[in-house]
XYZ file of C-alpha atoms in Angstrom:
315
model
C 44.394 -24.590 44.795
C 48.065 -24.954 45.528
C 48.865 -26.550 42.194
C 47.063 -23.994 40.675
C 48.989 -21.222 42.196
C 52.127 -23.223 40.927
C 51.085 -23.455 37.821
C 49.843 -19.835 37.326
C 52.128 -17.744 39.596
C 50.724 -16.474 42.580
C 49.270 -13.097 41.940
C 46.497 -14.405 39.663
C 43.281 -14.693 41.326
C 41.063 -18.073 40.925
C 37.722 -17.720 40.837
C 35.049 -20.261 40.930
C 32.536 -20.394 38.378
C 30.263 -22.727 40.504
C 29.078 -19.825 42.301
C 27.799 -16.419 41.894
C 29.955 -14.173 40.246
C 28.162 -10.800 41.096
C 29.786 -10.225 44.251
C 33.282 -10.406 42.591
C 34.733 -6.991 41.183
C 38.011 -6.962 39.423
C 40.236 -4.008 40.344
C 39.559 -0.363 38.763
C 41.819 0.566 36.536
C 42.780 4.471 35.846
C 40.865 5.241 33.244
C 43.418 6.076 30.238
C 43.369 7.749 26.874
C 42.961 5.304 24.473
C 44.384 4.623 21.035
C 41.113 3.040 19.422
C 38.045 3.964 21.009
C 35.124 1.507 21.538
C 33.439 2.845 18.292
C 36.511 2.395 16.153
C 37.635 5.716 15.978
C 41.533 6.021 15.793
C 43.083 8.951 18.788
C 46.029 9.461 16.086
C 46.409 13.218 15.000
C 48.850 13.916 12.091
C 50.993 17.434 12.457
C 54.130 18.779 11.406
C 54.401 16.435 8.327
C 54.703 19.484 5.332
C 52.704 19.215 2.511
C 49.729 17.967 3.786
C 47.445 19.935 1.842
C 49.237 18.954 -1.290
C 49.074 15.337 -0.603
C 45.174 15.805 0.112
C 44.924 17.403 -2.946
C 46.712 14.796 -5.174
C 43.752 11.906 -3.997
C 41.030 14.595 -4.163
C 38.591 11.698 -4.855
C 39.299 9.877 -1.398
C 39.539 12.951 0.264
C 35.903 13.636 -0.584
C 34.892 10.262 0.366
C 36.957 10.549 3.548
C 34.959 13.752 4.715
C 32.311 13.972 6.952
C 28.703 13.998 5.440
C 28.293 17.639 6.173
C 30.971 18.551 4.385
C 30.387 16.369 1.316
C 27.225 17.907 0.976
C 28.534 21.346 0.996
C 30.981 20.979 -1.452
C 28.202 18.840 -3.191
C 25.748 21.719 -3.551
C 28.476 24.536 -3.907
C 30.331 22.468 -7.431
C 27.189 22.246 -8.465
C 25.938 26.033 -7.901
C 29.146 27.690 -8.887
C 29.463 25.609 -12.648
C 25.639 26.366 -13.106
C 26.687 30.471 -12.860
C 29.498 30.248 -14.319
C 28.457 28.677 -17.465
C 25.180 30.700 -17.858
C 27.549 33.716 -17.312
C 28.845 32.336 -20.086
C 26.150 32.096 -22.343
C 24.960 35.521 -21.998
C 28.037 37.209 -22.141
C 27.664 35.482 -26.017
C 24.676 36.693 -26.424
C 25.567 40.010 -24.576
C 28.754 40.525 -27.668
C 26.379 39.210 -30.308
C 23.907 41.802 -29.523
C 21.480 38.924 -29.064
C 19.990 41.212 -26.067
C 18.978 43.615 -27.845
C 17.117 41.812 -30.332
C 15.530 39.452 -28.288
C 12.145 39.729 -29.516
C 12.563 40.496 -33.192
C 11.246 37.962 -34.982
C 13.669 38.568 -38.128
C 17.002 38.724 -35.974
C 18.776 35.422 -35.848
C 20.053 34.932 -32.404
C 23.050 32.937 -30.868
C 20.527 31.429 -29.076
C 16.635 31.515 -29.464
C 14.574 33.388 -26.867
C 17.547 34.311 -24.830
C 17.273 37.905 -23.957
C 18.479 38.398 -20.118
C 20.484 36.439 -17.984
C 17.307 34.314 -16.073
C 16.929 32.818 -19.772
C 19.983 32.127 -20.283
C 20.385 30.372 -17.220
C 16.946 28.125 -18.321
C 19.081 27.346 -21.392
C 21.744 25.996 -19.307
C 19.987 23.790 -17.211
C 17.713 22.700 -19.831
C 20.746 21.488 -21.845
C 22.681 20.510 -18.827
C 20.287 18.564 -17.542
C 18.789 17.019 -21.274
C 14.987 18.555 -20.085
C 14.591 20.025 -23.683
C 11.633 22.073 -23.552
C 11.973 23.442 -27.098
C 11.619 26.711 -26.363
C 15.321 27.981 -26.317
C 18.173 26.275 -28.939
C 21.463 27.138 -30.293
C 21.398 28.374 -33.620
C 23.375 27.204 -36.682
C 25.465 31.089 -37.045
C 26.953 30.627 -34.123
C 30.233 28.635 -34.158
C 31.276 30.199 -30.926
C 27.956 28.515 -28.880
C 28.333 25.087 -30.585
C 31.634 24.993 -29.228
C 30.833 25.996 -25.480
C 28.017 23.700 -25.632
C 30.632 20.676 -26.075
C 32.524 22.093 -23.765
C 29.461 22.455 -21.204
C 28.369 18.744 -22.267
C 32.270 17.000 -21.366
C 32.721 19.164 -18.220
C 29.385 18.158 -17.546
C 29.850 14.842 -17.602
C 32.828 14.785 -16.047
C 31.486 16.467 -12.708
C 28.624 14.370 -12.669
C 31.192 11.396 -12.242
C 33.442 12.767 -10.399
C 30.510 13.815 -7.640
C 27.534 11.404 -8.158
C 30.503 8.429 -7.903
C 31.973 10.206 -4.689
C 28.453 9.971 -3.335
C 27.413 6.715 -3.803
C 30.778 5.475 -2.633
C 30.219 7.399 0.652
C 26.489 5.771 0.657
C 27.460 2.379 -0.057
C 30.502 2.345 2.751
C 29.027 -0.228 5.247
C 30.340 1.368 8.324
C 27.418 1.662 10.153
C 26.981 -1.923 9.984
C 29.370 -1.973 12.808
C 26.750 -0.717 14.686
C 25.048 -4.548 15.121
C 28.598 -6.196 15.664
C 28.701 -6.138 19.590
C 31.964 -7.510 21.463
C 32.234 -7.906 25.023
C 32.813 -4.663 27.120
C 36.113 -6.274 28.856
C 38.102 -9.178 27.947
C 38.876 -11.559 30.957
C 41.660 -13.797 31.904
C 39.950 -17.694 32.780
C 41.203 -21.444 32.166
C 39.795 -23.271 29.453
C 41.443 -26.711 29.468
C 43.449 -26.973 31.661
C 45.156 -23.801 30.427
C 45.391 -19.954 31.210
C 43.464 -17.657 27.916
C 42.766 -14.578 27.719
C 39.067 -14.621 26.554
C 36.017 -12.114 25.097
C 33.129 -12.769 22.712
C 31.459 -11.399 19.571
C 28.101 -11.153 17.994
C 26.371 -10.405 15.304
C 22.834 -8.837 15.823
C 21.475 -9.022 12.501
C 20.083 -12.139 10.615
C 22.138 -11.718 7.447
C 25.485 -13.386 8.102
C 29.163 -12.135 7.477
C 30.687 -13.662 4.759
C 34.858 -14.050 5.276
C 34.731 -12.757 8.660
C 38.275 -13.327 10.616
C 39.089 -11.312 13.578
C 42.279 -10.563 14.482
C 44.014 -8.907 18.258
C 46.993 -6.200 18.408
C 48.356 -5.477 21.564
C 49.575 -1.858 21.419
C 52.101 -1.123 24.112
C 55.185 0.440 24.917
C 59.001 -1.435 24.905
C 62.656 -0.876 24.543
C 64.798 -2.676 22.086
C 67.828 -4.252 23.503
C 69.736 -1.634 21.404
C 68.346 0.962 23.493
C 65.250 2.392 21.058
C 61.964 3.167 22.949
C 58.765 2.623 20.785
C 55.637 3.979 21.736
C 53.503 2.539 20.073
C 54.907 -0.804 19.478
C 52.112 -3.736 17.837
C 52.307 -7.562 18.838
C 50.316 -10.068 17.001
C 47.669 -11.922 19.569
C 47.399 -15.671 18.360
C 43.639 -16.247 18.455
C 43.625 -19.282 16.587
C 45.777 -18.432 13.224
C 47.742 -21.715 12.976
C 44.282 -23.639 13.469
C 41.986 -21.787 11.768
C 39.855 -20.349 14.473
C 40.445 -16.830 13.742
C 37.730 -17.505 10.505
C 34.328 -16.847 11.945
C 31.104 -18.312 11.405
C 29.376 -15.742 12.964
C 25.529 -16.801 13.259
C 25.880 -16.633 17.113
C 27.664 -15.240 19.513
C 31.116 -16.723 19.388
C 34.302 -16.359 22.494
C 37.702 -15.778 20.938
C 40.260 -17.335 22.932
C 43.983 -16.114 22.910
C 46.542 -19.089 24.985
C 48.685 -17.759 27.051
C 51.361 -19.496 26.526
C 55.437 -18.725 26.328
C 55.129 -17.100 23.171
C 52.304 -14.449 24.427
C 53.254 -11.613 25.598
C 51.237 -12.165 28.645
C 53.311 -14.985 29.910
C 55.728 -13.388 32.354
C 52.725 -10.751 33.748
C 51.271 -11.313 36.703
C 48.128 -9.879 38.195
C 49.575 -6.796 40.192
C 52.032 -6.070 36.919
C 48.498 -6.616 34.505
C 46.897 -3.707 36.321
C 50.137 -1.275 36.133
C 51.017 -1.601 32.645
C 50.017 0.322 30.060
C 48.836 -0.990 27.323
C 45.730 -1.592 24.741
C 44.056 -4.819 23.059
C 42.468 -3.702 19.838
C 40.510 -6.306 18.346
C 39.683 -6.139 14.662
C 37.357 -7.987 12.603
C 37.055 -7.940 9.120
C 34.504 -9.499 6.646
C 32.024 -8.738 3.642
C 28.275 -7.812 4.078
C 26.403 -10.817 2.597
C 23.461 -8.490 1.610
C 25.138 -6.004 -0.356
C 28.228 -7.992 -1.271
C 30.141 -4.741 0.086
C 33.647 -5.503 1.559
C 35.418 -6.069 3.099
C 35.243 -4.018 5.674
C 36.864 -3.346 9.513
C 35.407 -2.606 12.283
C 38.436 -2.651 15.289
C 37.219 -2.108 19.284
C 39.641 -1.783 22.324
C 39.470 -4.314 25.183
C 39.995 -3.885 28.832
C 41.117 -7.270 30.598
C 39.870 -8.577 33.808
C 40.497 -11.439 36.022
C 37.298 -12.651 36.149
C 35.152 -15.438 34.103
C 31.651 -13.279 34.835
C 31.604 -12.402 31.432
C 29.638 -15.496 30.231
């Protein structure tokens, strides 16, 4: 025990893993706002930047993919409604300066287009051409220049929202973030040996039977420090070394695996103790990264936040 302390310092607490670890509680921390919550979400909140809306506007495509699904479908059903009014407003205002309303029914008239006499029918035309149905009924004459050329008109704007919206979709559809949902990681990380030496240690699993193909995982520690030339950061990243130099930081995940970080002199953990571990403030995001072997989708990141104990009861 007394080597131990030596070798550890002597605010960390031993524990043996011979006996039951149920009765053991590791100090409460106070409960913080965190920078990554434990579904992924980022706490960061851009203001004051100027021009945001322009920037938005200038990747309108991954804008619309960004948004929420409620929103998506709103401006889904609205592009669509709007164009469909505005272009069979359109047509009947041609067929409103033709005269074509008046003569809807003669037989001898030769219309702009047939058997449009009223806006409702020219709003069938639309769709019926918009949409290739083709019913026969309603056609564009050959004495009307001015219809042939909204109809190409109709048929590359057509075509060109259809792309734009039906792509934006199935983007959004085919994003695999929910298959987060069956990656679970350990609620806290702890602080154990494994041979011989002091790691900071928490698992991962995968729930479902298809497997993760390039999965590596990856640990920031987001924290607060000063430069020696006097410059705070807030938000200042370190690099956790999970395994990078060996090659442990590529998972096989088929079962549930524990990532272990070495404390060591180059870890940031080295010169905390216990009592300074529960007063500082600061964040271990994990992030692991890998493509969907069902779907060949990818890759994609799924990050969590970690609290540490100074336990081994998460095994």
């Amino acid at each position: 025990m007394a080597a131990l302390r030596r070798k550890f310092g002597e605010d960390y607490q031993v524990v043996n893993t011979n006996r039951d670890t149920s009765t053991f509680s590791a100090p409460v921390k106070k409960k913080r706002q965190r920078f990554v919550e434990k579904n992924g979400r980022c706490n960061v909140q851009h203001g004051n930047l100027g021009g945001e809306t322009s920037r938005y506007l200038s990747d309108l495509f991954t804008t619309l993919v960004d948004l929420k699904w409620r929103w998506n479908l709103l401006i889904f059903v609205l592009t669509y409604t709007v164009a469909w009014l505005v272009m069979a407003s359109m047509w009947w205002i041609i067929a409103y300066i033709r005269g074509d309303i008046n003569h809807g029914h003669d037989s001898s008239y030769t219309p702009c287009v047939a058997n449009v006499y009223n806006f409702p029918s020219a709003f069938l035309f639309f769709i019926e051409t918009e949409a290739t149905i083709g019913y026969g009924y309603r056609y564009i004459t050959e004495k009307c220049p001015e219809g042939i050329i909204l109809f190409l008109f109709q048929s590359l704007l057509g075509s060109i929202v259809d792309a734009f919206l039906i792509g934006c979709m199935f983007i959004k559809m085919s994003q695999p973030k929910k298959r987060a949902e069956t990656l679970m990681f350990s609620q806290d990380a702890v602080i154990s040996q494994r041979d011989g030496k002091l790691c900071l240690m928490f698992r991962v699993g995968n729930l479902r039977n298809s497997h993760m193909v390039s999965a590596q995982i990856r640990c920031k520690l987001i924290k607060s420090r000063q430069t020696p030339e006097g410059e705070f950061l807030p938000l200042d990243q370190c690099e956790l070394d999970v395994g990078f130099g060996t090659g442990a930081d590529q998972l096989f995940l088929v079962s549930p695996l524990t990532i272990c970080h070495e404390i060591n002199p180059k870890s940031p953990f080295f010169d905390l103790s216990q009592r300074s571990l529960m007063n500082e403030q600061f964040e271990i995001v994990v992030i692991l990264e890998g493509i969907v072997e069902t779907t060949g989708e990818g890759p994609f990141t799924f990050s969590t936040p970690l609290t540490v104990l100074l336990s081994t009861s998460f095994f």
